PDB file of C-alpha atoms in Angstrom:
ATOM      1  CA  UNK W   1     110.391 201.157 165.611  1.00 43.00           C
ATOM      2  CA  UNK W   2     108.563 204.021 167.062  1.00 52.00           C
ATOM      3  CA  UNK W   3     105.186 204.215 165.034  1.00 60.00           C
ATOM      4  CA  UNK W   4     103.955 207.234 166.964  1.00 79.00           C
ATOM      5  CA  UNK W   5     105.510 210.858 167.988  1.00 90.00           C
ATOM      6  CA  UNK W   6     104.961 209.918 171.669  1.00 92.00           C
ATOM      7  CA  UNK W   7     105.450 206.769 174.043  1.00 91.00           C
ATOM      8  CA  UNK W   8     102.112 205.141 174.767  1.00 89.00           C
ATOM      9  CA  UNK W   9     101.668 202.797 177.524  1.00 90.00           C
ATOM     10  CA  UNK W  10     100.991 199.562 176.462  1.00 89.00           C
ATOM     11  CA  UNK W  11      98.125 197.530 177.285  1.00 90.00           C
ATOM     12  CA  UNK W  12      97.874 195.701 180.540  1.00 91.00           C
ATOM     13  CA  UNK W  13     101.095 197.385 181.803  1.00 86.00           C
ATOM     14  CA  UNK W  14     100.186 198.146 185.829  1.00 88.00           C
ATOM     15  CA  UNK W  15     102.995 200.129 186.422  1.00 88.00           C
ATOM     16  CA  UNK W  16     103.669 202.268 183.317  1.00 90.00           C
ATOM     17  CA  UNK W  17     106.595 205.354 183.062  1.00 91.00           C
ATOM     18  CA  UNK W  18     104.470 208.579 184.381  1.00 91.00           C
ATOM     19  CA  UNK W  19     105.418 209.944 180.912  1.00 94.00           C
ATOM     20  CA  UNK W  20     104.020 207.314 178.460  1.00 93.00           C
ATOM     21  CA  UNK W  21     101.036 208.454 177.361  1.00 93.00           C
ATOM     22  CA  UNK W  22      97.521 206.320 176.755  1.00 90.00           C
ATOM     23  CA  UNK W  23      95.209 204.475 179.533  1.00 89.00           C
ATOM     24  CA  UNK W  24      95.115 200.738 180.936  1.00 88.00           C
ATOM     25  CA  UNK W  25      93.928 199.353 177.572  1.00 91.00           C
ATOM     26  CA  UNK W  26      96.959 200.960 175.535  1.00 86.00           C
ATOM     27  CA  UNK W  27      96.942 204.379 173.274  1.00 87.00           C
ATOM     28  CA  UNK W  28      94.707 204.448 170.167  1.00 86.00           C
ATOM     29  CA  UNK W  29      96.065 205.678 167.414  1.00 84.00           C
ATOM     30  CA  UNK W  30      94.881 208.820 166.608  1.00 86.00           C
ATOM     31  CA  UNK W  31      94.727 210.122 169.887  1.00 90.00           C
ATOM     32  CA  UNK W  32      98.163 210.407 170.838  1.00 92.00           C
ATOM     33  CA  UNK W  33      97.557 214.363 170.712  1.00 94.00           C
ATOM     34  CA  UNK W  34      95.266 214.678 173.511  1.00 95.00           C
ATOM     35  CA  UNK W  35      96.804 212.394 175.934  1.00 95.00           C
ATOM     36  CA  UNK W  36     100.462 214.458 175.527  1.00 96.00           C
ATOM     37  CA  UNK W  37      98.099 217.587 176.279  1.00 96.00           C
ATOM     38  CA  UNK W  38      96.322 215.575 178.748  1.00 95.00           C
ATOM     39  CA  UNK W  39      99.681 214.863 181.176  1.00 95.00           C
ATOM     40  CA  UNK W  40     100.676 219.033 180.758  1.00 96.00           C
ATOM     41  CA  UNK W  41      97.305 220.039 182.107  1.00 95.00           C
ATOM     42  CA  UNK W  42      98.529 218.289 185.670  1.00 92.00           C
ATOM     43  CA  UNK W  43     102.201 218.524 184.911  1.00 94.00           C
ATOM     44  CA  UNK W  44     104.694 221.187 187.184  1.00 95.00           C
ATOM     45  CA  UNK W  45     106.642 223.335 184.973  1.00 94.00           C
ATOM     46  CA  UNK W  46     109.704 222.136 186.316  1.00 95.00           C
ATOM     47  CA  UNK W  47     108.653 218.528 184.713  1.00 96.00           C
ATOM     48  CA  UNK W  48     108.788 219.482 181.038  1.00 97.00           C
ATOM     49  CA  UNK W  49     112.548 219.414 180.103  1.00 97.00           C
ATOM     50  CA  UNK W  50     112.170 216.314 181.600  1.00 97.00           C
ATOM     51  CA  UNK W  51     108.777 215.378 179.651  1.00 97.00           C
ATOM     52  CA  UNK W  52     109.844 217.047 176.444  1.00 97.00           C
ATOM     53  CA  UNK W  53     113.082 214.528 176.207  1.00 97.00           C
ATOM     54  CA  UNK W  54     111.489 211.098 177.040  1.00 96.00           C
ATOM     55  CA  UNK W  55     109.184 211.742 174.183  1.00 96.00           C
ATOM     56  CA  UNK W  56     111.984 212.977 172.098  1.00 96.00           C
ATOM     57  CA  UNK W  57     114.395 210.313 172.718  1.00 95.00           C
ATOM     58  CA  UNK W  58     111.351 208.259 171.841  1.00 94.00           C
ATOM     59  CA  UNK W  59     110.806 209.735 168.634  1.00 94.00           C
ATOM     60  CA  UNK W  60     114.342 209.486 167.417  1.00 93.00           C
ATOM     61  CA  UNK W  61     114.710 205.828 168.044  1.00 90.00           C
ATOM     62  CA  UNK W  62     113.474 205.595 164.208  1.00 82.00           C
ATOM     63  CA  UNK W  63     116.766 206.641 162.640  1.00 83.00           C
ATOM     64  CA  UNK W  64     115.230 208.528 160.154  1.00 86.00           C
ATOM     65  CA  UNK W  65     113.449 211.440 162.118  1.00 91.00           C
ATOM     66  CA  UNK W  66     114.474 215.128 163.450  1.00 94.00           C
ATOM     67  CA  UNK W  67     114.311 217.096 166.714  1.00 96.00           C
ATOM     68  CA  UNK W  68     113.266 219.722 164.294  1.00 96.00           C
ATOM     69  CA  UNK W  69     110.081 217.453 163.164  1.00 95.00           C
ATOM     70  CA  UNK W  70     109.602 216.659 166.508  1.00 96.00           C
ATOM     71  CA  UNK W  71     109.524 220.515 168.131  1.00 96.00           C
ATOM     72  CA  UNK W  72     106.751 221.326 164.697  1.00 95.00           C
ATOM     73  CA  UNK W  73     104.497 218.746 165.912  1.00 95.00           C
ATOM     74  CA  UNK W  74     104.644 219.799 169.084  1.00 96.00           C
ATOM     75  CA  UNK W  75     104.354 223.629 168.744  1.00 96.00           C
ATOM     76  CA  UNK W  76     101.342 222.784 166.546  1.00 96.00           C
ATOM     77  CA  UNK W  77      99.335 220.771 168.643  1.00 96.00           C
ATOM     78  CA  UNK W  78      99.639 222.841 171.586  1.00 97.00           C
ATOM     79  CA  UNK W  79      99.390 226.038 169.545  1.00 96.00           C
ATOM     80  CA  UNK W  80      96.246 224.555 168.020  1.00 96.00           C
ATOM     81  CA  UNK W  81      94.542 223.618 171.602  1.00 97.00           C
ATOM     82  CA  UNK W  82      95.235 226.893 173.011  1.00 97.00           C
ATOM     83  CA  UNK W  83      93.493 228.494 169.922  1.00 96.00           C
ATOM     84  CA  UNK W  84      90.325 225.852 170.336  1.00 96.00           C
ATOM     85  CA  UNK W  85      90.162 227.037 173.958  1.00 96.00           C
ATOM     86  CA  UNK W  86      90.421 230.555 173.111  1.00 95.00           C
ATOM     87  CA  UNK W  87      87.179 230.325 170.731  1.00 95.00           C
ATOM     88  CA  UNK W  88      84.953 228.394 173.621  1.00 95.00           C
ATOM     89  CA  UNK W  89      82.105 229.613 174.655  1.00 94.00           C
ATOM     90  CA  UNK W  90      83.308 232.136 177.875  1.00 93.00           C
ATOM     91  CA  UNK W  91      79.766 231.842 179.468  1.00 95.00           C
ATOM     92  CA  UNK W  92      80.203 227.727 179.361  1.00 93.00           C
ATOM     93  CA  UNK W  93      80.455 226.015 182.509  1.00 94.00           C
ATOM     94  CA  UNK W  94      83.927 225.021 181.369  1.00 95.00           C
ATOM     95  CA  UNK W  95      85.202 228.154 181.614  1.00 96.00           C
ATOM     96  CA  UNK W  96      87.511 228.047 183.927  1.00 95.00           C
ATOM     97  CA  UNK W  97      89.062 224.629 182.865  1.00 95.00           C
ATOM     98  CA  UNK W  98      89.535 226.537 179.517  1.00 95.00           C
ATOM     99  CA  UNK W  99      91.333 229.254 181.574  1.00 96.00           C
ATOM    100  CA  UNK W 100      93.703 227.263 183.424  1.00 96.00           C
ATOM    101  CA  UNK W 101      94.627 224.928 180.362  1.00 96.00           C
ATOM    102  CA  UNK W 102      95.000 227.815 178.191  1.00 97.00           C
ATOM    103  CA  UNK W 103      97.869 228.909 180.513  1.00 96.00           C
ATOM    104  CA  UNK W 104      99.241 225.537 181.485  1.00 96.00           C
ATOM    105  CA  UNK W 105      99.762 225.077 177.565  1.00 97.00           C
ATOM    106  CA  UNK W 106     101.235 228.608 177.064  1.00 96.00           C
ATOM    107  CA  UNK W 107     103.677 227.762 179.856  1.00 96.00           C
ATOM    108  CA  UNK W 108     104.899 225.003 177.886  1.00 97.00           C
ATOM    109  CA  UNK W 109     105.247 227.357 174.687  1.00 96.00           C
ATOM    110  CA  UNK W 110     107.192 229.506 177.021  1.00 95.00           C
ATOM    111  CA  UNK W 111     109.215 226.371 177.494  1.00 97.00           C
ATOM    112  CA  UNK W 112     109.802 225.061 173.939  1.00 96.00           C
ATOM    113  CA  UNK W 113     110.253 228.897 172.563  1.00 95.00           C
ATOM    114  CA  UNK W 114     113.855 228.816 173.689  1.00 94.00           C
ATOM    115  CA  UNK W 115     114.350 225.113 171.819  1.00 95.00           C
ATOM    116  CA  UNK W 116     113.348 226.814 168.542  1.00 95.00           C
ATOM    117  CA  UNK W 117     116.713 226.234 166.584  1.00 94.00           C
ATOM    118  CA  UNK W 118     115.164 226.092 163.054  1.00 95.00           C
ATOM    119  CA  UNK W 119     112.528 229.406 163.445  1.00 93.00           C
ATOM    120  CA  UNK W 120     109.915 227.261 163.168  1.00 92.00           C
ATOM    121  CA  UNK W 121     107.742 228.994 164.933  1.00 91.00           C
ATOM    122  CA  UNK W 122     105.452 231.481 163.335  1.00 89.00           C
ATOM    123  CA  UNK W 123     106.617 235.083 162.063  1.00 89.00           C
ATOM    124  CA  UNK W 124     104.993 237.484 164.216  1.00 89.00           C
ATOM    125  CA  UNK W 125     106.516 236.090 167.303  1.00 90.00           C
ATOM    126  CA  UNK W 126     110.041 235.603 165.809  1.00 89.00           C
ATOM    127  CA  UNK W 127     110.044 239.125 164.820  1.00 90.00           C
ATOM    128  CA  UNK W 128     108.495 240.440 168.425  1.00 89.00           C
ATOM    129  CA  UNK W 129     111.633 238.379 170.207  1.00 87.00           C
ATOM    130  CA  UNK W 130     114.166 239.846 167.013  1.00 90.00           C
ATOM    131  CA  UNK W 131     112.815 243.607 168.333  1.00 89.00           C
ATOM    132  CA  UNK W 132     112.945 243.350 171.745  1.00 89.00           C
ATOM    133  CA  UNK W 133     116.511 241.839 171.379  1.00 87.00           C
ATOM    134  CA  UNK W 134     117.610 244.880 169.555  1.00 90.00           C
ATOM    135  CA  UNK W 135     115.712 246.713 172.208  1.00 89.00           C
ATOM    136  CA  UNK W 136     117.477 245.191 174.870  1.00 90.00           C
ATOM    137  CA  UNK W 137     121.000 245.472 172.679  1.00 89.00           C
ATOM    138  CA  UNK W 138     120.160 249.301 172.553  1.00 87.00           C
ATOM    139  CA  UNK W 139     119.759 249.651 176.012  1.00 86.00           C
ATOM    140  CA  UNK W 140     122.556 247.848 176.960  1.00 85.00           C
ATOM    141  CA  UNK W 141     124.785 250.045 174.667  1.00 83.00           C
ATOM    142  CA  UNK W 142     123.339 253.196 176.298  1.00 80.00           C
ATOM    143  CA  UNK W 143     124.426 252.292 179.388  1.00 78.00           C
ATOM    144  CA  UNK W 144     127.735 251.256 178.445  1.00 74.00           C
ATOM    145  CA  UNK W 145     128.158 254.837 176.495  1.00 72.00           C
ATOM    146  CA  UNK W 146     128.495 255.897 180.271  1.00 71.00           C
ATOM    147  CA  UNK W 147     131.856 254.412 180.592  1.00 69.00           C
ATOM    148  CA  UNK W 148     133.068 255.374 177.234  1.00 72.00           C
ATOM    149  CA  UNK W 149     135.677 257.764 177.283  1.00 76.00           C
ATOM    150  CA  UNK W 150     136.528 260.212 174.661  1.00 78.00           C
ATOM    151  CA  UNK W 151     140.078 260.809 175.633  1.00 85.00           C
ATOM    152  CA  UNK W 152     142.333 258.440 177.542  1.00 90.00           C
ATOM    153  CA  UNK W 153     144.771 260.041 180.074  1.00 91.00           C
ATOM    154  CA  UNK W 154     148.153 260.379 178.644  1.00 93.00           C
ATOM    155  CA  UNK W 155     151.522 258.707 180.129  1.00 92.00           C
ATOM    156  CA  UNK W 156     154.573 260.938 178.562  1.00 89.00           C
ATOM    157  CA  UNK W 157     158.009 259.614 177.619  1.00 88.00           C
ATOM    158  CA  UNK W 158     157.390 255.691 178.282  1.00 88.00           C
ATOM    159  CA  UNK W 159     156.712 256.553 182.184  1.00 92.00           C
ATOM    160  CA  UNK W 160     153.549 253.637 181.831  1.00 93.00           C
ATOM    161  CA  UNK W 161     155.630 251.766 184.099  1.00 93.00           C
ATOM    162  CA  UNK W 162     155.829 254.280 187.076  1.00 94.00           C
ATOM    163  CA  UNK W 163     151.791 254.216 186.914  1.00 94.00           C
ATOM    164  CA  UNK W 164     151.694 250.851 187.300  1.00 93.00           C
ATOM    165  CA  UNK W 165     154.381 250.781 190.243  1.00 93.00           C
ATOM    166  CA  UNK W 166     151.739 253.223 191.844  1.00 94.00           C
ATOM    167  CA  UNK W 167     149.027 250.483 190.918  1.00 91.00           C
ATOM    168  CA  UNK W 168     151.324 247.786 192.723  1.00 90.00           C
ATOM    169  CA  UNK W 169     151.582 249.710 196.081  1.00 91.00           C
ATOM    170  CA  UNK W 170     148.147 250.786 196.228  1.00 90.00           C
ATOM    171  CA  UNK W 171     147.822 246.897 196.587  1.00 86.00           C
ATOM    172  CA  UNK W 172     149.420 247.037 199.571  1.00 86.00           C
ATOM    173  CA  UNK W 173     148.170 249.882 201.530  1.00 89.00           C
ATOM    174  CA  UNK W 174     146.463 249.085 204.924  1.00 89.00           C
ATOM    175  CA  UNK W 175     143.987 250.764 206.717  1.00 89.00           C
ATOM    176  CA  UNK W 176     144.625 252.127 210.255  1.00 87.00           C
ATOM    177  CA  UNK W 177     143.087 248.877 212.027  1.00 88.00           C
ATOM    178  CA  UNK W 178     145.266 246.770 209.813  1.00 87.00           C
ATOM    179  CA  UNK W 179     143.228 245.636 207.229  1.00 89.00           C
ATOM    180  CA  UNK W 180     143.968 245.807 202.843  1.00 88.00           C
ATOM    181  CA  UNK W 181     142.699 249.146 201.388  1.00 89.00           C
ATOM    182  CA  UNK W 182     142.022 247.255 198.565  1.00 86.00           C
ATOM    183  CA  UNK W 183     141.789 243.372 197.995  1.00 76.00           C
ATOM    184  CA  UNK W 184     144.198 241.992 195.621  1.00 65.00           C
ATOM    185  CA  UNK W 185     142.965 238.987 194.750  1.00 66.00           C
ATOM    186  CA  UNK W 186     141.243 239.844 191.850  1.00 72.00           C
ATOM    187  CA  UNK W 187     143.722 241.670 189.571  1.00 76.00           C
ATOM    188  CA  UNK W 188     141.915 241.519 186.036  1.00 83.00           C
ATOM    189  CA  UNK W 189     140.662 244.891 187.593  1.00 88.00           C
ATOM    190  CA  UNK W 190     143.514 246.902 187.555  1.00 89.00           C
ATOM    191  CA  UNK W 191     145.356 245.553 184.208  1.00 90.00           C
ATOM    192  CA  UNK W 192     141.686 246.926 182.311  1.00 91.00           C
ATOM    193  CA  UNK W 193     142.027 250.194 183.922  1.00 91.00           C
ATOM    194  CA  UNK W 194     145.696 250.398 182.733  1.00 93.00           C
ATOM    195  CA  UNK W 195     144.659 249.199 179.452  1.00 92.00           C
ATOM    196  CA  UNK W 196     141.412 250.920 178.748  1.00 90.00           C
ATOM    197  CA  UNK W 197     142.358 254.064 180.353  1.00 91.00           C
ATOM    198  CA  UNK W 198     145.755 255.129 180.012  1.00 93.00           C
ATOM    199  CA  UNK W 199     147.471 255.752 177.121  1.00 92.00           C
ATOM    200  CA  UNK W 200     151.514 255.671 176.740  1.00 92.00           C
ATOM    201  CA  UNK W 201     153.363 258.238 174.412  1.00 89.00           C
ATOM    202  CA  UNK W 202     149.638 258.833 172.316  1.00 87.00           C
ATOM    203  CA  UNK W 203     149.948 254.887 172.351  1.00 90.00           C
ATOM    204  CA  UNK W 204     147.470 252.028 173.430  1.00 91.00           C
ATOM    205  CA  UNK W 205     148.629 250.247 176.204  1.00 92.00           C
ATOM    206  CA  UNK W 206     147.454 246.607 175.136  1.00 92.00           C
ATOM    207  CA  UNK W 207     145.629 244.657 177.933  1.00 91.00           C
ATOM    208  CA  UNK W 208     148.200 241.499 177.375  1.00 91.00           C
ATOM    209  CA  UNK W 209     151.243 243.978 178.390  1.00 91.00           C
ATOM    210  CA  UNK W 210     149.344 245.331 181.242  1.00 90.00           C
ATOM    211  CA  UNK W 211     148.362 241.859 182.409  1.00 90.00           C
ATOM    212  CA  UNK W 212     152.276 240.973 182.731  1.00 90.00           C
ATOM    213  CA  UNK W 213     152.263 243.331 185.628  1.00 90.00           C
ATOM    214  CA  UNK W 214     149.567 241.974 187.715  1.00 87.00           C
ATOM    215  CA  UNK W 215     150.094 237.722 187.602  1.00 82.00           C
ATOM    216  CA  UNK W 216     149.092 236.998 191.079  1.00 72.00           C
ATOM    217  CA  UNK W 217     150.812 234.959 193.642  1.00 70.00           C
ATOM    218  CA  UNK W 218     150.558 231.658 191.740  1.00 68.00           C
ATOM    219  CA  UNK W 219     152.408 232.832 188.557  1.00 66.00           C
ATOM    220  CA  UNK W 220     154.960 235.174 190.362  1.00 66.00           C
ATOM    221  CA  UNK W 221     157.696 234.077 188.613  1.00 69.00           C
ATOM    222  CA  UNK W 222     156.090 235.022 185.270  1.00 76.00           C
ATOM    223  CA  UNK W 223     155.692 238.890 186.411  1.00 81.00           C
ATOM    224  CA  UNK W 224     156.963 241.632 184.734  1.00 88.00           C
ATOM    225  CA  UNK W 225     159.328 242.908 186.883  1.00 90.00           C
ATOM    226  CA  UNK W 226     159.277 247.105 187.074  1.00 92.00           C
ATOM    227  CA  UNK W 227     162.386 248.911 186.191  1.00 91.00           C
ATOM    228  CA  UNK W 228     164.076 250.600 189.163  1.00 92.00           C
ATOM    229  CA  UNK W 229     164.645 253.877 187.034  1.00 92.00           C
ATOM    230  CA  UNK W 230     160.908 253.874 187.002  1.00 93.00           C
ATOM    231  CA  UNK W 231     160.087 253.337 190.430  1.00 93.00           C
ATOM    232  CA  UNK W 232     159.716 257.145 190.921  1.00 94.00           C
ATOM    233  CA  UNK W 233     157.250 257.692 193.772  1.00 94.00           C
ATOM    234  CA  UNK W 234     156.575 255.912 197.008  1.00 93.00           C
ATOM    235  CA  UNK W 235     153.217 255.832 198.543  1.00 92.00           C
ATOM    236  CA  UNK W 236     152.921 256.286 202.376  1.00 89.00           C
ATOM    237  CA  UNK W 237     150.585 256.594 205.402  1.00 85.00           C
ATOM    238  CA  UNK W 238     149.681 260.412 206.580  1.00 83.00           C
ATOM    239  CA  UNK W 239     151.142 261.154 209.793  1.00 80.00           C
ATOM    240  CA  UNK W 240     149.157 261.609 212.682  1.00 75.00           C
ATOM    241  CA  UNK W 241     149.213 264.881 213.842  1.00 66.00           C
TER     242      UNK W 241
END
């Protein structure tokens, strides 16, 4: 049964797990804290998914214990150190160890923040990432105002179909030297343009109908075939003069 929050090393064990946590005589209970804290100070942030699961996977080996119970303990210790750094003396000689723990701890913050599930981390901080979310949400939506169009260009009498013919053959226009004016291969494309842009008799053209018409190579034989009565225009190269 796992007694403590962490994995200690046991004692006497020469070649211990570089996450379990105590020194050549074992961990003392009580001090589990500081050696977890101890490891981050020398640990590369690429380490502590990895870190932050062994001790986890340790912890729920009880069968009656939480990730959630798990994540408090561990935003509170670290929060905790980083606050007993912060109130050091800044003239001590241990300055700049304070320094460079204080960031090697809020790098692991950083890390955990995203594991927060249960917003068990304090207030102010939930409510700074809850504003610049809406910030961000905001400033996406201006940006897609851009593309928002007030008025969709009208198709009369049912003629959708001779739009997307003209579609279909721009597919398969070549340039002078023989290459695609446009590449086909991604259709999705052309479908949303029908869709979002044109409408047919004052009527939404709805993206599944428009999709029939552009099924790619693979799915030929489920394309929507266009009508010949509607196959009104033919698209060809300028003449050289």
């Amino acid at each position: 049964m796992a007694l403590y929050y962490f994995k200690p090393r046991r004692a006497f064990d020469f070649d211990p797990h570089p996450f379990k946590l105590g020194t050549i005589m074992g961990l003392k209970r009580g001090y589990e804290d500081n050696h977890f804290l101890l490891k981050i100070y020398g640990m590369k942030e690429k380490s502590f998914d990895d870190y932050y699961r062994y001790h986890l996977k340790y912890y729920l080996s009880a069968g009656d214990r939480t990730e959630k119970e798990f994540f408090s303990h561990l935003w509170y210790i670290v929060s905790t150190r980083i606050d007993y750094f912060n109130h050091q003396n800044p003239f001590s000689k241990k300055h700049p160890l304070y320094v460079s723990n204080i960031k090697k701890l809020s790098g692991f913050l950083d890390f955990l923040s995203p594991k927060d599930r249960w917003n068990v981390r304090p207030n102010d901080i939930l409510l700074k990432e809850k504003d610049e979310l809406i910030a961000k949400l905001q400033e996406e939506n201006k940006k897609l105002s851009d593309f928002t169009i007030m008025r969709k260009i009208e198709i009369y009498d049912d003629y959708h179909t001779t739009v997307i013919d003209l579609f279909q053959q721009m597919q398969k226009l070549k340039l002078p030297n023989g290459a695609p004016l446009l590449r086909k291969d991604m259709l999705s494309p052309y479908y949303k343009i029908v869709s979002n842009y044109f409408s047919n008799n004052k009527k939404k053209i709805s993206i599944d109908t428009a999709k029939n018409y552009f099924v790619g190579k693979d799915n030929s034989q489920k394309e929507v075939k266009i009508p010949e009565d509607r196959q009104l225009f033919v698209i060809v190269p300028k003449k050289k003069d």
